[in-house]
Tab-separated table of C-alpha atoms in Angstrom:
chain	number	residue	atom	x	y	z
A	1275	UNK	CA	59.265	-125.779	-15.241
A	1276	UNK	CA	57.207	-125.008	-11.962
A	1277	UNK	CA	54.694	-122.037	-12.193
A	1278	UNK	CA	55.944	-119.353	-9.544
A	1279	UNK	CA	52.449	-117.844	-7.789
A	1280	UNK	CA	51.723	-114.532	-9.022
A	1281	UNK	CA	52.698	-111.796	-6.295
A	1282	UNK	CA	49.653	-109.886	-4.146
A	1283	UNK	CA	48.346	-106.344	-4.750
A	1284	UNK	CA	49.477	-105.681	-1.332
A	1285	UNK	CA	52.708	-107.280	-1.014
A	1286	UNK	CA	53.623	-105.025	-3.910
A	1287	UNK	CA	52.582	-101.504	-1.812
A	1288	UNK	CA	54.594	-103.372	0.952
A	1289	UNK	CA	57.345	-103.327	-1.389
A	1290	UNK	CA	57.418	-99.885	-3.096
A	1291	UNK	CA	57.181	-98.398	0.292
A	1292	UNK	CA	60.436	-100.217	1.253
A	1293	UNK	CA	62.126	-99.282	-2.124
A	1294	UNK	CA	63.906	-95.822	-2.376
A	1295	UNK	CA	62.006	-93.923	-4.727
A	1296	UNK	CA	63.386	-92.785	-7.864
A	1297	UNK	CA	65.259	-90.293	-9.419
A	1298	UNK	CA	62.603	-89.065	-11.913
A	1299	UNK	CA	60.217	-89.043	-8.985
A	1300	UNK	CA	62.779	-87.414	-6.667
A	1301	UNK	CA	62.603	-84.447	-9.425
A	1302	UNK	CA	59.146	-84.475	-9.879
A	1303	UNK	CA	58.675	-83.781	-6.023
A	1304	UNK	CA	61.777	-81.319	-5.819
A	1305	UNK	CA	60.167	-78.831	-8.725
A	1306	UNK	CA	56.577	-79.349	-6.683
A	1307	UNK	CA	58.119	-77.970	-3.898
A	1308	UNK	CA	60.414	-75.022	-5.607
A	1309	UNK	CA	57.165	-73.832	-7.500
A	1310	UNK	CA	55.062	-73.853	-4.066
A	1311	UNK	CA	57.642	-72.008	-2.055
A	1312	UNK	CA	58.877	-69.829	-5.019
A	1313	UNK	CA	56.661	-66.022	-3.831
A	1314	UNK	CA	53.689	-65.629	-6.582
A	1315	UNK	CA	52.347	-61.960	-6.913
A	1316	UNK	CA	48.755	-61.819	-6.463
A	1317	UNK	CA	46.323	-60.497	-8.757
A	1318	UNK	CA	44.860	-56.878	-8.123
A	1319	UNK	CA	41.625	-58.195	-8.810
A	1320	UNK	CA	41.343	-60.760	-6.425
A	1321	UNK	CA	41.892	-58.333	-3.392
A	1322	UNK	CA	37.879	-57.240	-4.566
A	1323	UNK	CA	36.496	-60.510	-5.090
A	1324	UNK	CA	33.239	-61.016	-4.564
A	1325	UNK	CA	31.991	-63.344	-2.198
A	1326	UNK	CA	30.147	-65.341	-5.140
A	1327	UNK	CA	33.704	-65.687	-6.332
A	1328	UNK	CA	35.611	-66.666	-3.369
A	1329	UNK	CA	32.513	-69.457	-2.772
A	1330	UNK	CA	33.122	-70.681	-6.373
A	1331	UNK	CA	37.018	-70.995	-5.549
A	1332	UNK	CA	35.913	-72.492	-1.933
A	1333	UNK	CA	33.818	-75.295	-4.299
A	1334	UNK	CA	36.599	-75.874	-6.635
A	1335	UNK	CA	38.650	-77.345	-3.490
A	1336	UNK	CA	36.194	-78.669	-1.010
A	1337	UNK	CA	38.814	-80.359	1.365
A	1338	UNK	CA	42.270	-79.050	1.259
A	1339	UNK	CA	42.917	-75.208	0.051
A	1340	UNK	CA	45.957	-74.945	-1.956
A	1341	UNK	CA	49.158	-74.041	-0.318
A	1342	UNK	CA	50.410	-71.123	-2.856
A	1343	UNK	CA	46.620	-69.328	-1.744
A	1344	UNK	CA	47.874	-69.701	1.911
A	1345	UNK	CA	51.251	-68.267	1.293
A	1346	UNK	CA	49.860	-65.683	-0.662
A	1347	UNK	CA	47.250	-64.343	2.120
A	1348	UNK	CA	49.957	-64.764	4.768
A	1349	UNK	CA	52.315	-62.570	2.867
A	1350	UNK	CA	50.001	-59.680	2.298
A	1351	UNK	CA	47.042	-58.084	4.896
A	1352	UNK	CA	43.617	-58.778	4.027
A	1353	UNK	CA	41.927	-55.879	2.996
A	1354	UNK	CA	38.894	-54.721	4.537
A	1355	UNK	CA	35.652	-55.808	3.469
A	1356	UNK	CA	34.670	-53.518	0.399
A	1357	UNK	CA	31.172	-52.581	0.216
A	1358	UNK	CA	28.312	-54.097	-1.570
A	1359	UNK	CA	28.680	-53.232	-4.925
A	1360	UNK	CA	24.646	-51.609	-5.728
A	1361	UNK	CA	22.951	-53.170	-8.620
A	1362	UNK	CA	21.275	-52.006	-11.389
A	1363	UNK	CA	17.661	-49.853	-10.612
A	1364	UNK	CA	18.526	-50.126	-6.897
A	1365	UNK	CA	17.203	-46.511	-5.030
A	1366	UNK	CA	18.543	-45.418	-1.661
A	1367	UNK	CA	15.707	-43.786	0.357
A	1368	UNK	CA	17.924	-41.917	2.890
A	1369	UNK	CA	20.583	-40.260	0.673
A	1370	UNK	CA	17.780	-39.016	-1.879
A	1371	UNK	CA	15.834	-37.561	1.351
A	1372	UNK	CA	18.899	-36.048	1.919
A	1373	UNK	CA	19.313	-34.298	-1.511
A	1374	UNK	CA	15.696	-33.343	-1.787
A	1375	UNK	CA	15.514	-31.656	1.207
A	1376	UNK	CA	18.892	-29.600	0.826
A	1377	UNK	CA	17.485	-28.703	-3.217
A	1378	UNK	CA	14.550	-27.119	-1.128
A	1379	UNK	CA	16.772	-25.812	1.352
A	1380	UNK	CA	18.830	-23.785	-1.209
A	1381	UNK	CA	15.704	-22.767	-3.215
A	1382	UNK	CA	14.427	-21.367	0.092
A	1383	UNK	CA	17.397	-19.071	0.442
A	1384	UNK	CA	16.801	-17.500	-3.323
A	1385	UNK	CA	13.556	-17.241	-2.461
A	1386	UNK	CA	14.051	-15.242	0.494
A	1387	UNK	CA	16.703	-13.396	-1.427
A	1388	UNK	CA	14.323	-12.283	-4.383
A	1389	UNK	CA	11.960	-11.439	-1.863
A	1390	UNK	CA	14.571	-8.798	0.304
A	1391	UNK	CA	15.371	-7.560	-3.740
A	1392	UNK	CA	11.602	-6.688	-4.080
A	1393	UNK	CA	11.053	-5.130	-0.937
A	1394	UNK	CA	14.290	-3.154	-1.495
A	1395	UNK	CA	12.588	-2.063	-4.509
A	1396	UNK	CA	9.248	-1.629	-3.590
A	1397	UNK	CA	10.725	0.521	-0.712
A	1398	UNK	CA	12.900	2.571	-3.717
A	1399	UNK	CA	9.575	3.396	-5.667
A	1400	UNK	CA	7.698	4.285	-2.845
A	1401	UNK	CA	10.124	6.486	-1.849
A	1402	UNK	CA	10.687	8.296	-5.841
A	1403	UNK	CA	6.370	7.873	-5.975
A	1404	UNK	CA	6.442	10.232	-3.157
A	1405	UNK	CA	9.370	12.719	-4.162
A	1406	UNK	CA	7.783	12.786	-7.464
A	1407	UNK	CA	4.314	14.336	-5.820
A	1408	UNK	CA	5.872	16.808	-3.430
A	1409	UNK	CA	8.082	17.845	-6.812
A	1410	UNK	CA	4.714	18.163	-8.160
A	1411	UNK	CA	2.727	20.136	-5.725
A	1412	UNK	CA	5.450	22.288	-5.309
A	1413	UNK	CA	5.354	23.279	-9.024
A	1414	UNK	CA	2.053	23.616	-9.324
A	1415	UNK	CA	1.944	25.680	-6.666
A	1416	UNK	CA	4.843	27.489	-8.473
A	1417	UNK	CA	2.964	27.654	-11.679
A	1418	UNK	CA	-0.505	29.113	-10.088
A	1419	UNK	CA	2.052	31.424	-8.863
A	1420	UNK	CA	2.865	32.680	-12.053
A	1421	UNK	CA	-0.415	32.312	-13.659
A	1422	UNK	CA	-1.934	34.783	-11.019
A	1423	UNK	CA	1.264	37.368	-11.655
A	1424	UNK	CA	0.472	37.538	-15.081
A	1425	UNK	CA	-2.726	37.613	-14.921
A	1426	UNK	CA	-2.345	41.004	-12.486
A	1427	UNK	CA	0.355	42.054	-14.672
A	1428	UNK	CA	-1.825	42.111	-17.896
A	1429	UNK	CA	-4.494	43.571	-15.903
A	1430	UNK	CA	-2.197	46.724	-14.439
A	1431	UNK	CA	-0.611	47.144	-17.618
A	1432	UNK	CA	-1.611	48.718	-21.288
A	1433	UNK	CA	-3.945	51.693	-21.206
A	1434	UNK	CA	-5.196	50.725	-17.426
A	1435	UNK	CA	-8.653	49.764	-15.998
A	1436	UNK	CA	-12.056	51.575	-16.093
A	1437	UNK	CA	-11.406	54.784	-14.854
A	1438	UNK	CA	-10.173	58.256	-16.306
A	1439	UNK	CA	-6.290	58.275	-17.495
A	1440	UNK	CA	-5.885	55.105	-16.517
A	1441	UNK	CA	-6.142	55.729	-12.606
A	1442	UNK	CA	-8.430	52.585	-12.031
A	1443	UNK	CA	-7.164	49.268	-12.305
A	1444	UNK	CA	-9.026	46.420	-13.983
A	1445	UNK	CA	-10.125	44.033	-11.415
A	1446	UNK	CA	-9.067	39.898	-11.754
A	1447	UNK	CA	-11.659	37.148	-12.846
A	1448	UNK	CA	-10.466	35.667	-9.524
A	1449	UNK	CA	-11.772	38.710	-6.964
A	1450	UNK	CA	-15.302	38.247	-9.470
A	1451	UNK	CA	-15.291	34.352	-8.724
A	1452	UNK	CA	-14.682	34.827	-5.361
A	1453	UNK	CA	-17.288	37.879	-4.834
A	1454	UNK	CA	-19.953	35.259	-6.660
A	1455	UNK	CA	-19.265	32.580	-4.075
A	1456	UNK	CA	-19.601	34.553	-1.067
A	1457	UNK	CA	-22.681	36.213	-1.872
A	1458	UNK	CA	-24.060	32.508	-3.181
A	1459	UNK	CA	-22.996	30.928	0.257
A	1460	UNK	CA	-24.870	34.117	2.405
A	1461	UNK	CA	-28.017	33.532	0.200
A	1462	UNK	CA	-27.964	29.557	1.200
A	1463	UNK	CA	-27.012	30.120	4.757
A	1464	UNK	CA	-30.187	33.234	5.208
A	1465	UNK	CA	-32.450	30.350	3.618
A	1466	UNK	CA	-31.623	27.843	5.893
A	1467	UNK	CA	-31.419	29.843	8.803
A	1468	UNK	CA	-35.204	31.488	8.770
A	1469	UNK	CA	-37.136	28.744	6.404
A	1470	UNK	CA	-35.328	25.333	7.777
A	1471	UNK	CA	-38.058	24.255	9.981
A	1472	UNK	CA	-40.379	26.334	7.577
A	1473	UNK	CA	-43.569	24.520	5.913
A	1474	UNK	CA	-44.637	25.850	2.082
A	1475	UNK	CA	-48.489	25.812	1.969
A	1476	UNK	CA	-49.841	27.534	-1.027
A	1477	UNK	CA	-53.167	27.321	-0.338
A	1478	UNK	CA	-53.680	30.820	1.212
A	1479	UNK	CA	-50.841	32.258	-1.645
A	1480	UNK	CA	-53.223	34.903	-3.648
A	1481	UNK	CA	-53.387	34.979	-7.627
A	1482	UNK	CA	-51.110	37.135	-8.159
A	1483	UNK	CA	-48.624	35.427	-5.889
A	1484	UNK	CA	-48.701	32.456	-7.897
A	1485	UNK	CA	-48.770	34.161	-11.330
A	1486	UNK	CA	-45.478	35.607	-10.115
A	1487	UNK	CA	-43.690	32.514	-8.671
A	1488	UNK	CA	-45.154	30.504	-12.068
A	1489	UNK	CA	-42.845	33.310	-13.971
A	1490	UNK	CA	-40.036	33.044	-11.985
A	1491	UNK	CA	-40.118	29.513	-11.167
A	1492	UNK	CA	-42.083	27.582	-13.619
A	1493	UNK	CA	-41.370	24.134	-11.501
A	1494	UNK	CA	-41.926	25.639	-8.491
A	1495	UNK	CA	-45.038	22.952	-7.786
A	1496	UNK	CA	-42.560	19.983	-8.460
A	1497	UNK	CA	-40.453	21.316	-5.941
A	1498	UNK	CA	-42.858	22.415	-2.797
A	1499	UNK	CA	-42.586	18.759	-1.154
A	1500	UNK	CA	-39.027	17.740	-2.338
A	1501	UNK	CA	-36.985	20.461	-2.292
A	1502	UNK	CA	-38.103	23.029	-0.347
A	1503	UNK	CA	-34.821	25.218	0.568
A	1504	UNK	CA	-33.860	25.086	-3.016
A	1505	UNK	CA	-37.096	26.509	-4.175
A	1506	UNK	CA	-36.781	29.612	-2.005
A	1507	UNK	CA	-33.431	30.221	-3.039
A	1508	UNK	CA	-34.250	29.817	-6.859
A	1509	UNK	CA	-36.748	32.171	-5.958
A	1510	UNK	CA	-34.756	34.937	-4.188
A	1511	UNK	CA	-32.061	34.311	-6.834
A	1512	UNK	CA	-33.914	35.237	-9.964
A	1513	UNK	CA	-34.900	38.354	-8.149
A	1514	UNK	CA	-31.666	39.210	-7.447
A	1515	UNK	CA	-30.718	38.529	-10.795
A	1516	UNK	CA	-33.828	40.561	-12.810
A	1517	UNK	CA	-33.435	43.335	-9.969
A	1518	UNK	CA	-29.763	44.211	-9.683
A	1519	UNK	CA	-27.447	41.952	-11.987
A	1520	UNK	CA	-29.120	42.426	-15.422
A	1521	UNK	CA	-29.405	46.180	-14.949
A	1522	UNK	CA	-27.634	48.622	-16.856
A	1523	UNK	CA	-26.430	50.228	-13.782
A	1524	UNK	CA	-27.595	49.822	-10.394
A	1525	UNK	CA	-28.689	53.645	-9.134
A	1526	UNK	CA	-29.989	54.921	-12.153
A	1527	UNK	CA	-33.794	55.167	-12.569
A	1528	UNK	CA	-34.981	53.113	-15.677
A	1529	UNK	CA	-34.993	56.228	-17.824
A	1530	UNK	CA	-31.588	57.147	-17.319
A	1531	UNK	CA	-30.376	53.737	-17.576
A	1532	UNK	CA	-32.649	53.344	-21.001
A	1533	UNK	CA	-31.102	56.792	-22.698
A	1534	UNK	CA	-27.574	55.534	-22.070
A	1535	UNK	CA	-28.152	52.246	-23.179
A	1536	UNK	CA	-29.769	53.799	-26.522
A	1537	UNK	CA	-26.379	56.125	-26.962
A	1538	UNK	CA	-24.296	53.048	-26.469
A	1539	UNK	CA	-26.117	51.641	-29.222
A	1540	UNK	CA	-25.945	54.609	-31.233
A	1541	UNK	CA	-22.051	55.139	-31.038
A	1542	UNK	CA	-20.828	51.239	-31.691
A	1543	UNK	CA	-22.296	52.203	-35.351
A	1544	UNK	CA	-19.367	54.761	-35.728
A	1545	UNK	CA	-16.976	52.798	-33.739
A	1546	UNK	CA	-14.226	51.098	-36.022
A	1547	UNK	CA	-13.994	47.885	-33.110
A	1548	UNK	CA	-16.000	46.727	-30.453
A	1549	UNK	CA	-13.161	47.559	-28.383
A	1550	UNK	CA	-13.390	51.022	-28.937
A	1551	UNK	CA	-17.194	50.712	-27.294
A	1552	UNK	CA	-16.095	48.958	-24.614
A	1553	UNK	CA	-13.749	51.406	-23.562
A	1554	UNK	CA	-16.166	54.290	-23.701
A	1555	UNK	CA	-18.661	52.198	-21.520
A	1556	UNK	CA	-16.322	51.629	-18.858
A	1557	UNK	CA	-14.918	54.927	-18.974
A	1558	UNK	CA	-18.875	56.758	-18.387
A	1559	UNK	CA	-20.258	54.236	-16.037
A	1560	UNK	CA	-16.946	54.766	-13.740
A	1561	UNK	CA	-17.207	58.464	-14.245
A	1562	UNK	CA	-21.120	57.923	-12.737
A	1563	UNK	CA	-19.507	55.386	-10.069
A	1564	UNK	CA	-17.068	58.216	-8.778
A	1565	UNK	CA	-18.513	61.097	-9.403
A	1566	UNK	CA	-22.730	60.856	-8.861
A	1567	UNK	CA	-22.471	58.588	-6.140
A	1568	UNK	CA	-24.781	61.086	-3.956
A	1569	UNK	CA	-27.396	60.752	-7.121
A	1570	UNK	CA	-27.114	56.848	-7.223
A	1571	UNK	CA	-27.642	55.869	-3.541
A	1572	UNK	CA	-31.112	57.292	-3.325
A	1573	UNK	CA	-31.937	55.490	-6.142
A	1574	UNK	CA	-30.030	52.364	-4.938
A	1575	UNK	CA	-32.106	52.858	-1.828
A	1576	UNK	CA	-35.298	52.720	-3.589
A	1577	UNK	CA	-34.248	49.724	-5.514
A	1578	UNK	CA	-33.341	48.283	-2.406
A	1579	UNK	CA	-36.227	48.685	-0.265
A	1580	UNK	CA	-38.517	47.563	-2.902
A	1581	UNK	CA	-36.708	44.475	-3.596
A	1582	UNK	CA	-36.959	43.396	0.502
A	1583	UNK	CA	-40.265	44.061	0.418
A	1584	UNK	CA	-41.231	42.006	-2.489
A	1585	UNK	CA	-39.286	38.825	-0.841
A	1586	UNK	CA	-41.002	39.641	2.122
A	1587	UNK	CA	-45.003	39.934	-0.238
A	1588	UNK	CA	-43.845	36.345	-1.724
A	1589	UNK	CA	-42.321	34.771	1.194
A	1590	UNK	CA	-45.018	35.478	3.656
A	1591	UNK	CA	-47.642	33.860	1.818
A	1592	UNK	CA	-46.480	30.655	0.845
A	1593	UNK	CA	-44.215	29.997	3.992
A	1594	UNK	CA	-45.344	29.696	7.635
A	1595	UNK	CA	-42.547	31.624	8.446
A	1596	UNK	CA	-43.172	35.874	8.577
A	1597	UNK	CA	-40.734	38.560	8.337
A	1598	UNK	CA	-38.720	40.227	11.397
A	1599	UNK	CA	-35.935	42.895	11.335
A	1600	UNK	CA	-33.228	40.279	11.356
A	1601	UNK	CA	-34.376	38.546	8.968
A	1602	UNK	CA	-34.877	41.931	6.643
A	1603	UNK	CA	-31.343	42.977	7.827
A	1604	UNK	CA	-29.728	39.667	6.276
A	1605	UNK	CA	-31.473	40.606	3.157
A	1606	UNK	CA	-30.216	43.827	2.637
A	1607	UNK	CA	-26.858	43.082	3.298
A	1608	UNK	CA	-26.922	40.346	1.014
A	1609	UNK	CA	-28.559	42.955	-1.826
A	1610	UNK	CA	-25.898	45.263	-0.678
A	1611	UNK	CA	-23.366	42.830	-1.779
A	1612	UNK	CA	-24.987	42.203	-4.958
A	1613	UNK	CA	-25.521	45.701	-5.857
A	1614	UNK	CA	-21.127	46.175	-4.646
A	1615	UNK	CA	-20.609	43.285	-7.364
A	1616	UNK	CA	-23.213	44.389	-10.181
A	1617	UNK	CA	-21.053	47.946	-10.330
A	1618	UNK	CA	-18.084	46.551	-10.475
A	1619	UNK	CA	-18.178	43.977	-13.222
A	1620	UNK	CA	-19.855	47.010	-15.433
A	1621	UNK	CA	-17.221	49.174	-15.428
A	1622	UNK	CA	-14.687	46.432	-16.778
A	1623	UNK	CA	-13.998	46.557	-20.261
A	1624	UNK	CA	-14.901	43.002	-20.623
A	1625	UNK	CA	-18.331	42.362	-21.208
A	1626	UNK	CA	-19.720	40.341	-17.901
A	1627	UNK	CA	-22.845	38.895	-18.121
A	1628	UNK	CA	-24.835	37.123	-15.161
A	1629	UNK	CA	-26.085	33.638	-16.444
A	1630	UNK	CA	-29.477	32.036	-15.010
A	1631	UNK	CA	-30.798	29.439	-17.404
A	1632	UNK	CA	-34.611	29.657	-17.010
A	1633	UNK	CA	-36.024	26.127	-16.308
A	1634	UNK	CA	-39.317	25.007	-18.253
A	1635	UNK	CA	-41.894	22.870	-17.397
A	1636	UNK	CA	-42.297	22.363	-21.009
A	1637	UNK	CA	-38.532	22.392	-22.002
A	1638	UNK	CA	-35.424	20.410	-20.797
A	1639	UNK	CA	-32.527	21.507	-20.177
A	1640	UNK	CA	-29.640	19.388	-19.564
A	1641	UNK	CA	-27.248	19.769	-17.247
A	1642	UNK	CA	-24.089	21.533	-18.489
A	1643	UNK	CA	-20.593	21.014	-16.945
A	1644	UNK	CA	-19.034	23.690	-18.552
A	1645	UNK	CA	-21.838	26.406	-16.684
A	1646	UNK	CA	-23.041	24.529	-14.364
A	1647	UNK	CA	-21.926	23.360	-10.656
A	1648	UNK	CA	-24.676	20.300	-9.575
A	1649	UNK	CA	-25.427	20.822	-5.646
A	1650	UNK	CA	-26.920	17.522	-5.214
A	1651	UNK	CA	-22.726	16.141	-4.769
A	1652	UNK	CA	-22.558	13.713	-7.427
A	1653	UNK	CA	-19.997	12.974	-9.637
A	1654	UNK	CA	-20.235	15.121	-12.904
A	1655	UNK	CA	-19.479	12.008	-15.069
A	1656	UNK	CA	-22.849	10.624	-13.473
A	1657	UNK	CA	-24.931	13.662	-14.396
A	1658	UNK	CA	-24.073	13.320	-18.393
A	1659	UNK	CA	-27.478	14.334	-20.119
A	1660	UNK	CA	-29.131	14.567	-16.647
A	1661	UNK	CA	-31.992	16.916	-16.785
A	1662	UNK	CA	-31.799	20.020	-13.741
A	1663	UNK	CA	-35.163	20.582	-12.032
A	1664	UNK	CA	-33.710	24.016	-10.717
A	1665	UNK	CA	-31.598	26.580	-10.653
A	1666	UNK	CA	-30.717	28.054	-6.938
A	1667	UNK	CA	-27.789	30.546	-7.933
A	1668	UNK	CA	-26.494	32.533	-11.097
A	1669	UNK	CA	-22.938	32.098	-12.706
A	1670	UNK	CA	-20.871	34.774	-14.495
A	1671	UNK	CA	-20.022	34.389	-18.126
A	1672	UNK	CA	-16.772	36.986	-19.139
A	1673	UNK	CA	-16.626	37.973	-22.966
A	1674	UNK	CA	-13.558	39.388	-24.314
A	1675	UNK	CA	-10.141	40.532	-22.588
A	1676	UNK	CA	-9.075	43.067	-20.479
A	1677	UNK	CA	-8.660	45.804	-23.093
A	1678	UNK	CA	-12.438	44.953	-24.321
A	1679	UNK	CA	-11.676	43.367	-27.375
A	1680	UNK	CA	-11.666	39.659	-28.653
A	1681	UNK	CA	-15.191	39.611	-27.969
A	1682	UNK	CA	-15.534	35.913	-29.594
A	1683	UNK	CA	-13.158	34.544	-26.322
A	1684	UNK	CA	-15.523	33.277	-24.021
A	1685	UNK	CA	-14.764	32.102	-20.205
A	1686	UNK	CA	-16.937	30.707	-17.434
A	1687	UNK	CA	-15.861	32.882	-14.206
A	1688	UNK	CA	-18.371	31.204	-12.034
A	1689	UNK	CA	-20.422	28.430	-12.507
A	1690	UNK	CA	-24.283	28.290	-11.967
A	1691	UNK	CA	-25.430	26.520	-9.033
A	1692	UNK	CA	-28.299	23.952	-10.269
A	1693	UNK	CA	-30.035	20.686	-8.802
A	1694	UNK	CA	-30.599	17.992	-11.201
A	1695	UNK	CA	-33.358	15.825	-11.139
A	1696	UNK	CA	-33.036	12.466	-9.858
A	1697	UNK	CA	-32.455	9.391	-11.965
């Protein structure tokens, strides 16, 4: 039996192409196509692909996309490109500028904020600081009010002043303070007025003129070239002082004066109190005051004249400057006013006492801030155990109360006037 030739590769394709295909391939195609046409939703996920993933897809199918992606995309819009998603640690400049700078913006505003509350307060305290001191002045000046009522009231009232029945008034501790000052301020301005351009020389001063300024002021060599002005009025001071203020009673001779300080003494030992002396004091020496006042100016007088002329004695020789009427007529009016104020704080029934502290070269005394006023102008905290070279004017020292009893009460009405030596 003859061998038939085996048929070609390609007269096969030839073949097939010119066959009808069949019915299990007809199927095959007809399901293909059902499935590619048939609408297939797409995922919600793949609308924010990534471009890594749509290049991964693009890799899977190099050549020919498929055709459910096409109908997919042409059935619903592309989206718009979403934005970069940031990764992990990445920090945007800009937008943190941003925030930083409206943070400081915002702490600005309670800054300025806390600042107008301040001020608002600052302005309220002010405001209460100052109401506060005006409420203040206003009642202190309200309380020295009062204070100087009752002190005329308990003056004006009991059994009276010094004189008979009553019919003179006791005078204040402020008209004594006040006389004090005044005749302390004449005394300084007659010094400076007749010895300012004044030299000290003490070399033509006789023996007895320095025996007598050594007793009344034992520094008075420490003081010729430093302090001249307050020398002189130390000097006329204590004379004032020893002449008229530690008298018994300025216009009686020393006898007189002597036999009524010896009854004085006498009577206080019968008297039951103190007080009871005191009154009986007052009473006389106002009785003398109003009644013998003929009798005590010519002694006044003498006491007066010889006072000027011993300034004048002491004055002349260890000063360039001499004596002339004005300059005796400024004396005696300030002696006057010494002799006005001497009278008048004996008849009280409080016991008023001039005070001088007598400065040593020996001694020290120590400035006191309770009795004594420094001239100098420092601060009295400064001048704590500060030793006082001087003394230029007395103070006045008031023991007991109006009525002359309570002797043991003791008040400074005026304050000696000292200089303390320099540190």
């Amino acid at each position: 039996m003859p061998h038939s030739p085996k048929p070609s590769p390609s007269s096969n394709r030839r073949r097939n192409l010119n066959q009808p295909p069949s019915s299990t391939a007809t199927t095959a195609a007809t399901t293909a196509l059902t499935r590619a046409l048939s609408p297939t939703p797409i995922p919600r996920s793949s609308s924010l692909a990534t471009p890594s993933s749509r290049n991964t897809t693009s890799n899977l199918h190099p050549t020919t996309p498929s055709r459910t992606s096409s109908l997919s995309l042409s059935r619903n819009p592309s989206p718009s490109p979403a934005r970069p998603k940031e990764e992990p640690g990445h920090y945007n400049m800009q937008d943190s500028s941003e925030d930083e700078l409206s943070a400081l913006q915002q702490e600005n505003l309670l800054l300025k904020d806390d600042i107008n509350a301040l001020d608002a307060q600052n302005t309220l305290l002010r405001d209460t600081l100052r109401q506060v001191k005006t409420d203040h002045r206003q009642e202190l000046a309200q309380l020295q009010d009062q204070i100087r009522g009752l002190k005329e009231f308990v003056s004006k009232s009991g059994n009276g002043g010094a004189g008979i029945n009553g019919s003179e008034q006791t005078t204040s501790d402020e008209v004594f303070e006040e006389g004090m000052g005044k005749l302390g301020n004449g005394l300084q301005n007659w010094v400076l007025v007749y010895w300012r351009r004044s030299k000290i020389d003490l070399s033509h001063a006789s023996e007895a003129t320095l025996t007598e300024l050594d007793r009344l002021v034992p520094t008075y060599r420490d003081l010729v070239s430093t302090a001249k002005i307050h020398l002189l009025q130390s000097l006329v001071s204590r004379l004032l002082t020893e002449s008229i203020f530690n008298t018994y009673f300025v216009g009686l001779s020393p006898s007189e004066a002597d036999k009524l300080a010896e009854a004085e003494k006498s009577l206080g030992t019968y008297a039951t109190s103190p007080e009871m002396m005191s009154q009986w004091r007052s009473l006389t020496l106002a009785i003398l005051q109003k009644d013998a006042s003929g009798k005590l100016q010519r002694e006044t007088s003498t006491i007066v004249d010889a006072l000027v002329a011993k300034v004048n004695r002491l004055l002349d020789e260890i000063t360039s400057s001499k004596s002339n009427d004005a300059r005796d007529q400024g004396l005696r009016s300030l002696i006057a006013s010494a002799v006005d104020l001497s009278r008048l704080l004996a008849v009280q029934k409080a016991v008023f006492a001039v005070h001088m502290p007598q400065v040593l070269p020996h001694q020290q005394i120590m400035f006191d801030a309770g009795t004594m006023e420094d001239i100098g102008g420092e601060d009295e905290e400064g001048l704590f155990e500060r030793e006082i070279s001087c003394v230029t004017f007395p103070g006045i020292i008031k023991r007991g109360d109006e009525t002359g009893g309570h002797l043991q009460f003791r008040n400074v009405i005026s304050k000696a006037r000292v200089l303390c030596c320099p540190e």
